[in-house]
Every structure is written in structure tokens, then in C-alpha cells.
PDB file of C-alpha atoms in Angstrom:
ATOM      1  CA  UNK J  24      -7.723  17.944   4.609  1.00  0.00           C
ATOM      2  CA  UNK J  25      -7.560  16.882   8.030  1.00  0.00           C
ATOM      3  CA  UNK J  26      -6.534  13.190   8.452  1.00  0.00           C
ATOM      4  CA  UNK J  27      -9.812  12.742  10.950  1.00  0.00           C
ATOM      5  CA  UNK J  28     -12.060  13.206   8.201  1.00  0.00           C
ATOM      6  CA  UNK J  29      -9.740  10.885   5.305  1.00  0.00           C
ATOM      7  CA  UNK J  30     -10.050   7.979   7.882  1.00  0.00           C
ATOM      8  CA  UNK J  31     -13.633   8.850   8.195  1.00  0.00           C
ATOM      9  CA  UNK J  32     -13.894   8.929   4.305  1.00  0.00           C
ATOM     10  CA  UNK J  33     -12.129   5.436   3.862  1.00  0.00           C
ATOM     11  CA  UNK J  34     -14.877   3.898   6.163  1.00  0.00           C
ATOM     12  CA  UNK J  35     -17.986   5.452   4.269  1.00  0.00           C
ATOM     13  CA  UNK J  36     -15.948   4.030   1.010  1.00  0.00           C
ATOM     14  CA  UNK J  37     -15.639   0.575   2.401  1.00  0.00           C
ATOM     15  CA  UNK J  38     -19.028   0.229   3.586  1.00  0.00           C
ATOM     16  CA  UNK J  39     -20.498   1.584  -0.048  1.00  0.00           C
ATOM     17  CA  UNK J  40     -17.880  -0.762  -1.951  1.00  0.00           C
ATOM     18  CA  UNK J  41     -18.759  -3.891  -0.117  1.00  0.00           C
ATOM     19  CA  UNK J  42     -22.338  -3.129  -0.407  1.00  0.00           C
ATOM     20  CA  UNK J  43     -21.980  -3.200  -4.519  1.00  0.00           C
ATOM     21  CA  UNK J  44     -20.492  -7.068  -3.819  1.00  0.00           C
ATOM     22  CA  UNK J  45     -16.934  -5.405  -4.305  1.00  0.00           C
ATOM     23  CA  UNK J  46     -13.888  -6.393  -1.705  1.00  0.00           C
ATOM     24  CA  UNK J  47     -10.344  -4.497  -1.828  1.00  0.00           C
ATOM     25  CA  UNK J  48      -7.484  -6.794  -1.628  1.00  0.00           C
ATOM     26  CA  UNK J  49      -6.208  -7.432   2.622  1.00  0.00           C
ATOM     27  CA  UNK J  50      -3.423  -5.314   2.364  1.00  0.00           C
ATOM     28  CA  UNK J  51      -5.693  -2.433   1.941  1.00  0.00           C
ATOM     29  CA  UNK J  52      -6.544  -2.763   5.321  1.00  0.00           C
ATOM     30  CA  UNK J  53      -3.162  -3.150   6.681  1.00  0.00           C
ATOM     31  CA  UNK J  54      -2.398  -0.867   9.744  1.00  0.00           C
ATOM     32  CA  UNK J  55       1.088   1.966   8.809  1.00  0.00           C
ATOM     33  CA  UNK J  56       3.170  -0.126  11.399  1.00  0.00           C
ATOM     34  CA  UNK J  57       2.410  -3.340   9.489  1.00  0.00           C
ATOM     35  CA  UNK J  58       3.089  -1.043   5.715  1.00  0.00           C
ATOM     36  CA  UNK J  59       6.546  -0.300   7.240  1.00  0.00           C
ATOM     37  CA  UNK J  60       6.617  -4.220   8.758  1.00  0.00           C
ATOM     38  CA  UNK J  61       6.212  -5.240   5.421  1.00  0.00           C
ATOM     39  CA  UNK J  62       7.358  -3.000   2.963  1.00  0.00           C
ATOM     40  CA  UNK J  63       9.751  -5.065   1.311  1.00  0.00           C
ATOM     41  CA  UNK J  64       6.974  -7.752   0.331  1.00  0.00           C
ATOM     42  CA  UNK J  65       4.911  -5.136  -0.731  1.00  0.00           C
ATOM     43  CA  UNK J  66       7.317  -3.803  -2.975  1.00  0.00           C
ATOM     44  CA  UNK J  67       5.136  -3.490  -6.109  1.00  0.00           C
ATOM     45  CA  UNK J  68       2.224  -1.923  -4.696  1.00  0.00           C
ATOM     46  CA  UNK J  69       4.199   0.561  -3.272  1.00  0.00           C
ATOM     47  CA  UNK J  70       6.205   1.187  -6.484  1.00  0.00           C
ATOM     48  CA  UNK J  71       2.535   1.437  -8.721  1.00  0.00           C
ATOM     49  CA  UNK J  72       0.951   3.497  -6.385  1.00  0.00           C
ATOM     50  CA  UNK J  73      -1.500   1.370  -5.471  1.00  0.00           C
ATOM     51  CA  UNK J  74      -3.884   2.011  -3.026  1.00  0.00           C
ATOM     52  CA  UNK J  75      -6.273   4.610  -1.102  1.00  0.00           C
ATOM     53  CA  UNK J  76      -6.504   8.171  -2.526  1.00  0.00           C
ATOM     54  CA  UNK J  77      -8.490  10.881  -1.349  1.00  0.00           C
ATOM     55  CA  UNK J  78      -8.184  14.287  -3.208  1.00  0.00           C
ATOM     56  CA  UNK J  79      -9.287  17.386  -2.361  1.00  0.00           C
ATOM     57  CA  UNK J  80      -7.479  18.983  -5.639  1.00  0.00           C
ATOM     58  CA  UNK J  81      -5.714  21.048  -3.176  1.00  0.00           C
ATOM     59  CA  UNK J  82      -9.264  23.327  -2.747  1.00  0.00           C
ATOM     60  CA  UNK J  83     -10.040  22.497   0.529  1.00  0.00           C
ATOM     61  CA  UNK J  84     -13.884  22.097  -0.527  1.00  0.00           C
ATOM     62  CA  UNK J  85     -13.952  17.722  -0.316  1.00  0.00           C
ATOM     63  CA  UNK J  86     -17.662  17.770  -0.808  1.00  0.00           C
ATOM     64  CA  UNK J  87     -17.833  20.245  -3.623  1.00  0.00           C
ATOM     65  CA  UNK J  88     -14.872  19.367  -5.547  1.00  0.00           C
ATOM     66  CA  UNK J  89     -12.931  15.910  -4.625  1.00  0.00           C
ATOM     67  CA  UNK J  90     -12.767  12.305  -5.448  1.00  0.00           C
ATOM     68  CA  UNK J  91     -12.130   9.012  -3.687  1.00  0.00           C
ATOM     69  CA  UNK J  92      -9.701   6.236  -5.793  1.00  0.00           C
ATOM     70  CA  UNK J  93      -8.624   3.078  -4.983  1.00  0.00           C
ATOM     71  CA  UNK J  94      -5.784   2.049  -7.010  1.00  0.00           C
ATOM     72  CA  UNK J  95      -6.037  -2.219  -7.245  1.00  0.00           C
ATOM     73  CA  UNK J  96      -3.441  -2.655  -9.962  1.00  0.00           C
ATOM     74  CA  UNK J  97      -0.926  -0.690 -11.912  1.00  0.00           C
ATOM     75  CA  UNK J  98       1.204  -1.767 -14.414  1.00  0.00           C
ATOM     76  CA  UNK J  99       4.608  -0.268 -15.305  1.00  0.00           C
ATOM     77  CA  UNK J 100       5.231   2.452 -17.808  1.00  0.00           C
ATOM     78  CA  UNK J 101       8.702   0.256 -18.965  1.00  0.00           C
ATOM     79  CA  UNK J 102       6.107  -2.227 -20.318  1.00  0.00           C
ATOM     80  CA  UNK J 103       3.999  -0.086 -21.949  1.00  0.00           C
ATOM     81  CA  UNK J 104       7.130   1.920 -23.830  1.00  0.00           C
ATOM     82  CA  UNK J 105       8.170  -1.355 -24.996  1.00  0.00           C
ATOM     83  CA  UNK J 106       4.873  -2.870 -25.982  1.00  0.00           C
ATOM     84  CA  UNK J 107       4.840  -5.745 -24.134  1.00  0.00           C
ATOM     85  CA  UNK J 108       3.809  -6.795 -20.142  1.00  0.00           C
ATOM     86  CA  UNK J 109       1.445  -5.164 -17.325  1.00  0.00           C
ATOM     87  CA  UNK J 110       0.460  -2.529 -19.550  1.00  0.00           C
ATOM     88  CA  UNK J 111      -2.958  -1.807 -17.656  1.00  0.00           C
ATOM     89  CA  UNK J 112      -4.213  -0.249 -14.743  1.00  0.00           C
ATOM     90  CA  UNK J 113      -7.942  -0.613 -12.607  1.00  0.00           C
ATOM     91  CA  UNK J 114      -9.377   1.459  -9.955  1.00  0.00           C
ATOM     92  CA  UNK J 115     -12.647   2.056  -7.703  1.00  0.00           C
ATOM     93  CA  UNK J 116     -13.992   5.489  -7.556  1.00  0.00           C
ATOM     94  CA  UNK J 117     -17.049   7.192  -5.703  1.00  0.00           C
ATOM     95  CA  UNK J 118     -18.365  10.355  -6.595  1.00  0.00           C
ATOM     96  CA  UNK J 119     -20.625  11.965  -4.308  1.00  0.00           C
ATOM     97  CA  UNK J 120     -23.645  13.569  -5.491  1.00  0.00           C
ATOM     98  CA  UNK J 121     -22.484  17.039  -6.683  1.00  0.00           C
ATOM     99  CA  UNK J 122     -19.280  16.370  -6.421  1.00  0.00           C
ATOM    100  CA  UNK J 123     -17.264  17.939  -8.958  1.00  0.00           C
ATOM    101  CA  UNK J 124     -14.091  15.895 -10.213  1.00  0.00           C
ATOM    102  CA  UNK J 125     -12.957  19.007 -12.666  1.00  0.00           C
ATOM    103  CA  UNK J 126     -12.209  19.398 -16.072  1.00  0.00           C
ATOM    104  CA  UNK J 127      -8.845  17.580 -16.987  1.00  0.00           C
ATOM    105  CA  UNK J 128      -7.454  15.096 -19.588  1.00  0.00           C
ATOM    106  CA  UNK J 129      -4.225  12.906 -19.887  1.00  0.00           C
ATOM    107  CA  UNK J 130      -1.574  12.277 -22.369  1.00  0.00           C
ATOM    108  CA  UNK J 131      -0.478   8.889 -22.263  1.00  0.00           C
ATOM    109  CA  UNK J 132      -3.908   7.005 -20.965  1.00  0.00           C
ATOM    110  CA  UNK J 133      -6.925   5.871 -22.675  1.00  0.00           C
ATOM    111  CA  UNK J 134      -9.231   4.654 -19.889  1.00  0.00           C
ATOM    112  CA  UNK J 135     -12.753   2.975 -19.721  1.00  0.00           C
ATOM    113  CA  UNK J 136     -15.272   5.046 -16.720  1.00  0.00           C
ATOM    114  CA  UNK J 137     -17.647   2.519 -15.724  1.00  0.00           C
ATOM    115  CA  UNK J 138     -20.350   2.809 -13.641  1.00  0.00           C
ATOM    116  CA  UNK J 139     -20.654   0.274 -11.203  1.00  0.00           C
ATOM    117  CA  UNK J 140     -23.657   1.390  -9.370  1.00  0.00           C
ATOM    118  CA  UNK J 141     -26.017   3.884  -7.580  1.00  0.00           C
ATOM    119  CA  UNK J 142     -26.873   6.513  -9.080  1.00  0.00           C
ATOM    120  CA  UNK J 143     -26.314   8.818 -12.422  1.00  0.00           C
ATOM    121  CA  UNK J 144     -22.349   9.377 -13.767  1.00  0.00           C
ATOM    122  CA  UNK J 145     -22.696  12.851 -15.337  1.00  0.00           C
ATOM    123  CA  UNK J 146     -19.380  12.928 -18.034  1.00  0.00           C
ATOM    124  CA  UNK J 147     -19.232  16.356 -19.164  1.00  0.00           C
ATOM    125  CA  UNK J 148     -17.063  16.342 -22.504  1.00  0.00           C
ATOM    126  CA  UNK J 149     -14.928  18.982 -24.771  1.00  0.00           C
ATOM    127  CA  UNK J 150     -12.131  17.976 -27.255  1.00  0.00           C
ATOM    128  CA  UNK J 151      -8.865  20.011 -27.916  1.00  0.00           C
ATOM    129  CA  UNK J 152      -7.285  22.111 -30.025  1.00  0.00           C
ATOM    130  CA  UNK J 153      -4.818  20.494 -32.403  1.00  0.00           C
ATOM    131  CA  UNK J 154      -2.111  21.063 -29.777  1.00  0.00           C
ATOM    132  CA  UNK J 155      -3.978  19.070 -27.408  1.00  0.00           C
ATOM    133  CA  UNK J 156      -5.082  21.745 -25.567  1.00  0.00           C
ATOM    134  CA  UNK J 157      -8.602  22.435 -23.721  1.00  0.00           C
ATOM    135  CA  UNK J 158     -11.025  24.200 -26.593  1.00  0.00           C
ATOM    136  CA  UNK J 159     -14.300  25.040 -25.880  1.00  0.00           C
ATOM    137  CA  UNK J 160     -15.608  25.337 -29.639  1.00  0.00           C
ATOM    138  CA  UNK J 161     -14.435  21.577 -29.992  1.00  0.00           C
ATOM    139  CA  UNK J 162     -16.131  18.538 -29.817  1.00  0.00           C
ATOM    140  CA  UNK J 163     -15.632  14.928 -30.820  1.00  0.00           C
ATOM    141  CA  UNK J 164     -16.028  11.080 -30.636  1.00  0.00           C
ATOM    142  CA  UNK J 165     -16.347   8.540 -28.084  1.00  0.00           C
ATOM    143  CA  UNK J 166     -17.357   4.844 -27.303  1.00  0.00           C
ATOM    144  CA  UNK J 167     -20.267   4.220 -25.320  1.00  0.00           C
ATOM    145  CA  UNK J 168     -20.427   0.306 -24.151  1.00  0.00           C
ATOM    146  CA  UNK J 169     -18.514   0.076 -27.826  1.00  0.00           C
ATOM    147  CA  UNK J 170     -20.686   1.881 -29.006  1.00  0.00           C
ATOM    148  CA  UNK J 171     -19.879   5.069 -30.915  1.00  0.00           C
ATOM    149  CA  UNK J 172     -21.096   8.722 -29.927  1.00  0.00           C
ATOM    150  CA  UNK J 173     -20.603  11.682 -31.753  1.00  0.00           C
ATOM    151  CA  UNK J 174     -20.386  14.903 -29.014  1.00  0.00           C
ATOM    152  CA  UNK J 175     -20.662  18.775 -29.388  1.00  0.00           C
ATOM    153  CA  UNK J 176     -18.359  20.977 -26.985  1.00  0.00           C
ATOM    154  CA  UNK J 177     -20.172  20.469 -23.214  1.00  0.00           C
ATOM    155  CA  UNK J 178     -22.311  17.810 -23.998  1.00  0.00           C
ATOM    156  CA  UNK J 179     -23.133  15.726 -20.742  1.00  0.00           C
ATOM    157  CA  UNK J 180     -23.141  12.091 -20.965  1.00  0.00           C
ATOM    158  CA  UNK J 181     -25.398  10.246 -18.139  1.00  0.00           C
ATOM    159  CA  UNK J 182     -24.278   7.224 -17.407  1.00  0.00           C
ATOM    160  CA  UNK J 183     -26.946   4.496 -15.540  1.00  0.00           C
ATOM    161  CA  UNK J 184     -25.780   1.701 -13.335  1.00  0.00           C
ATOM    162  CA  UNK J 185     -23.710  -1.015 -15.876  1.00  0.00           C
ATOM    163  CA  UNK J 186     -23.221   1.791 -18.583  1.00  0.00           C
ATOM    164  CA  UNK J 187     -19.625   3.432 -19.421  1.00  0.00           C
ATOM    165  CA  UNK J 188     -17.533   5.381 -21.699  1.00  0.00           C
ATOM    166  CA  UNK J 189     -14.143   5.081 -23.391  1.00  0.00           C
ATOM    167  CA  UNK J 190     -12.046   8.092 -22.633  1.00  0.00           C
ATOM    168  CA  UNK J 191      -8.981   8.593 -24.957  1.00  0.00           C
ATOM    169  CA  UNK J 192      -6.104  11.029 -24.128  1.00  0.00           C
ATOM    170  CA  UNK J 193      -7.126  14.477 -25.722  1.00  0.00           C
ATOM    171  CA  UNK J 194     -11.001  13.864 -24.629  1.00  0.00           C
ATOM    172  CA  UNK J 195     -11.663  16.478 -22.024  1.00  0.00           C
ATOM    173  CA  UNK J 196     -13.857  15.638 -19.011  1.00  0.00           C
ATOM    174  CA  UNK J 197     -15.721  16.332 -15.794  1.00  0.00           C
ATOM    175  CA  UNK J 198     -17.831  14.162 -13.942  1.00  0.00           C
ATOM    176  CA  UNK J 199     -20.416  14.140 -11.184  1.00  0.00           C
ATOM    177  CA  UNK J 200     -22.873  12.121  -9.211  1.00  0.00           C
ATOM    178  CA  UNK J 201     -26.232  13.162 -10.303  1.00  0.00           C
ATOM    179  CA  UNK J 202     -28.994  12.535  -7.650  1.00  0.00           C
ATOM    180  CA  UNK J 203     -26.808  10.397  -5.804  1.00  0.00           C
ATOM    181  CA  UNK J 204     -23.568   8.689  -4.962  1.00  0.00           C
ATOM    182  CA  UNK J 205     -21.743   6.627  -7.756  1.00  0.00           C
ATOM    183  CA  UNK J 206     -19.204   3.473  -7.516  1.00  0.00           C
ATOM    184  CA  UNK J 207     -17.194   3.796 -10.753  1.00  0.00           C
ATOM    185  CA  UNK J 208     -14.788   1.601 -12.305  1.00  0.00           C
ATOM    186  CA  UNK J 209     -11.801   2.380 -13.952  1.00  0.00           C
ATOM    187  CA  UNK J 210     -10.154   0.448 -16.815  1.00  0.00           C
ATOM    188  CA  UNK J 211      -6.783   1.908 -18.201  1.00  0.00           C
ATOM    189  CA  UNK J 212      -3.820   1.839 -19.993  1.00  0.00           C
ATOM    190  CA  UNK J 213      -0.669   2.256 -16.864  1.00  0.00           C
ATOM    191  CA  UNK J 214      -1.856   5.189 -14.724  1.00  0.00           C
ATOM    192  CA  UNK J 215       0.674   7.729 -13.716  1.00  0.00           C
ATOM    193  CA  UNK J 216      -0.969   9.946 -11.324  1.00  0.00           C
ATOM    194  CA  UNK J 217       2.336  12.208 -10.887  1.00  0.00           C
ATOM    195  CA  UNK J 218       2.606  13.552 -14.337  1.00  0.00           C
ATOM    196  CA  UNK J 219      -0.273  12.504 -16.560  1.00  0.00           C
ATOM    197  CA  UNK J 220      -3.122  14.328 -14.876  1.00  0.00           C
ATOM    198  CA  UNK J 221      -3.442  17.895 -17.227  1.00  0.00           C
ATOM    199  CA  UNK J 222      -6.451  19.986 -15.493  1.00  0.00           C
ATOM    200  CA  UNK J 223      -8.066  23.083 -17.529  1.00  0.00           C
ATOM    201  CA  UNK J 224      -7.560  25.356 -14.287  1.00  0.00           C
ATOM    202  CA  UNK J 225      -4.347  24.938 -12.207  1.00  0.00           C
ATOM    203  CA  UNK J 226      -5.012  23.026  -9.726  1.00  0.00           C
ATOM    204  CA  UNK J 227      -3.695  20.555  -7.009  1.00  0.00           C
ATOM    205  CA  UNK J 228      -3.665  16.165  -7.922  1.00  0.00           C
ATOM    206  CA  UNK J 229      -3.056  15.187  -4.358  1.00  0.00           C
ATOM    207  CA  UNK J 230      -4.717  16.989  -0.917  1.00  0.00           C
ATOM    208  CA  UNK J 231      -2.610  18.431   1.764  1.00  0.00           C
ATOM    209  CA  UNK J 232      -2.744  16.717   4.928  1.00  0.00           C
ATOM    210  CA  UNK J 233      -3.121  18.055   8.619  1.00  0.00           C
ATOM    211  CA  UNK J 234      -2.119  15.411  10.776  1.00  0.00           C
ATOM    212  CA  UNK J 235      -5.170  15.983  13.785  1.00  0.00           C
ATOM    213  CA  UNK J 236      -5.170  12.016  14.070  1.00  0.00           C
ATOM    214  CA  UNK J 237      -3.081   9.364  13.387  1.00  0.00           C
ATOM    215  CA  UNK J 238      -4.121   7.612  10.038  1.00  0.00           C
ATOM    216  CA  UNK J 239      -5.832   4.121   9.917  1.00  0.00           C
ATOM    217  CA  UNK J 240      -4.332   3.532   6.604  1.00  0.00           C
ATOM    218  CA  UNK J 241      -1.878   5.190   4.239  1.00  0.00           C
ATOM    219  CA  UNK J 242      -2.942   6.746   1.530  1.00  0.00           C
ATOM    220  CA  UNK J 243      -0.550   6.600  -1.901  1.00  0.00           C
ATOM    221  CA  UNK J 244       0.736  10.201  -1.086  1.00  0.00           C
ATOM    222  CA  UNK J 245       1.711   8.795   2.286  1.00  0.00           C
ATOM    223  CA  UNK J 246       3.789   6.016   0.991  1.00  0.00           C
ATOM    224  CA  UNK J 247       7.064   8.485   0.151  1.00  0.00           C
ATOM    225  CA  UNK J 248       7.559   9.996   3.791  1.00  0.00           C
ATOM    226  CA  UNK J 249       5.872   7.384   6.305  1.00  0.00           C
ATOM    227  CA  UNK J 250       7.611   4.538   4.457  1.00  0.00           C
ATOM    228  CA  UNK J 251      11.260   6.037   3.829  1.00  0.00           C
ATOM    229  CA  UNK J 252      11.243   4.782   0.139  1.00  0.00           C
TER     230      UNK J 252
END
């Protein structure tokens, strides 16, 4: 992706969050020269990842098949090992009408997809085979609102402004925006991005950047080469 059209991205997503009453924290907006200015202070953001992500899945087809996340808070996997501490995660997400966030599921995190507003969530659903693996003949169980839902392999939940689902790892998924963009929250157990993303094709977590423009802010892949850490 070229970093013209992530900067472009991060304004559309700014505008649509603060026009759902949502505000990212003031170091989101912090400049790379002030990152690097302030690094040390920002120590634990940098060290849970938190912050802007923009993902292409490596397909070079944003509008198709991509996903914007916002990281707010990440807890530490030490805590969540031992049982005890920051044990949870949050994030912002917008799906664009159409656009396809593909199949995947995790190993370590159970998260809650929430949809925050606009329009429809589509959450297309398969279980997995008792290794864990992707199975289309499988279905299974979820919580909607608390609420529980019995699925069959494919089934598509639609999700209305307010509504959500309870994703535990092993529960297959895709989602969508259906006739519309979507703000979604995200409620977790400690998100690892690096290792606990398992997609049913092989395919790319993070985009690959051409550097046409300098970039307003850093994005979470940035963090290991612009801020020497």
C-alpha cells in the first residue's frame, strides 16, 4: 500500500470515529518526530502494539479485502499466563461496505465483535475440526449479546448497530459491511497480532508499505524500524 493513501485512510477513520461520539487517546495523533521525541514515555504503547493499523493482508486489493484497527489498550501475555493483571485488550475497527476481512481464527483469544454503528456487521461462521483446524462440514455455538446461538457451517450472522457476538478461539470467521460502512468494537482477552492470527488461505497480517509520502502517523508495523526499538 502506498503510504499516500494509509494517511488518507487514517483521516476518513478519524472523521467516521468522532462522528459515532468516539475520541482516540492524544498520542494517536502524535507526529513520528514527536514518537521518536518521546519514545521512552511511551514505552507501553509501543511494547502492546498499540495504535493505527491498516491491512491490506498483503493482497494489494484495500477496498476488497482489508481492515482498519486501532489498538487503545493491550495487556501483556505474562499476565495472562499467570492469571492475574492486564489480561485484556480493546480496539476500533471499520469495515467498509464489501470489504472482506477473510476467514481466520486465533488460538489464545476469545474476543467480543461489537458493532458500534452504521450499518450491517455480516459474521460469517464455521467451526473446526478436532485439531482446531478450518472444517467446512462443522458448525457450532456462540453468544449473541449473552445470548446463545446455535450455527450450521457458513451461517451469516447480521449484526445491527448495538448488537455483537462472542468469538472464542476455534470459531472461524469472516466479516463484512453490508450496505454500508461499520464502526466495530473489539473486546478481548491480550491480543497478539504477530502470532495469534491463523487465516484459512495463506495470507499476509500486516500490508507492505511504499514510502510515496512521508507518514502523518506511525502505524504499529512502523514502530520496529522508524523507532529503533
Amino acid at each position: 500500500m502506498k503510504r499516500s493513501r494509509i494517511n488518507a485512510i487514517m483521516a476518513e477513520a478519524d472523521q467516521m470515529i468522532r462522528s459515532h461520539g468516539f475520541a482516540l487517546p492524544p498520542w494517536a495523533y502524535w507526529s513520528p518526530d514527536q514518537f521518536k521525541a518521546r519514545a521512552s514515555d511511551a514505552r507501553a504503547v509501543i511494547d502492546a502494539r498499540c495504535g493505527w493499523d491498516i491491512t491490506d493482508y498483503g493482497a494489494g486489493r484495500y477496498d476488497q479485502m482489508g481492515l482498519f484497527l486501532f489498538t487503545l489498550r493491550n495487556g501483556r501475555l505474562a499476565d495472562l499466563r499467570r492469571g492475574g493483571g492486564m489480561c485484556y485488550a480493546e480496539k476500533l475497527l471499520i469495515s467498509k461496505q464489501d470489504q472482506l476481512s477473510p476467514m481466520h481464527t486465533h488460538v489464545i483469544k476469545a474476543e467480543d465483535i461489537i458493532n458500534r454503528g452504521g450499518a450491517t456487521l455480516v459474521v460469517e461462521l464455521y467451526g473446526s475440526d478436532p485439531d482446531g483446524a478450518f472444517d467446512e462440514t462443522v458448525g457450532g455455538v456462540v453468544r449473541c449479546d449473552g445470548i446463545t446461538r446455535a450455527f450450521a457451517p457458513g451461517d451469516k450472522l447480521r449484526l445491527a448497530p448495538g448488537e455483537s457476538v462472542t468469538l472464542m478461539p476455534g470459531d472461524w470467521h469472516a466479516f463484512w459491511g453490508e450496505g454500508g460502512d461499520v464502526l466495530i468494537g473489539e473486546v478481548s482477552t491480550v491480543n497478539d497480532d504477530e502470532t495469534d492470527n491463523i487465516f484459512r488461505e495463506p495470507i499476509g497480517r500486516f500490508a507492505q508499505i511504499e514510502e510515496d509520502v512521508a507518514p502523518t502517523h506511525l502505524l504499529v508495523s512502523d514502530y520496529r524500524d522508524w523507532l529503533a526499538i
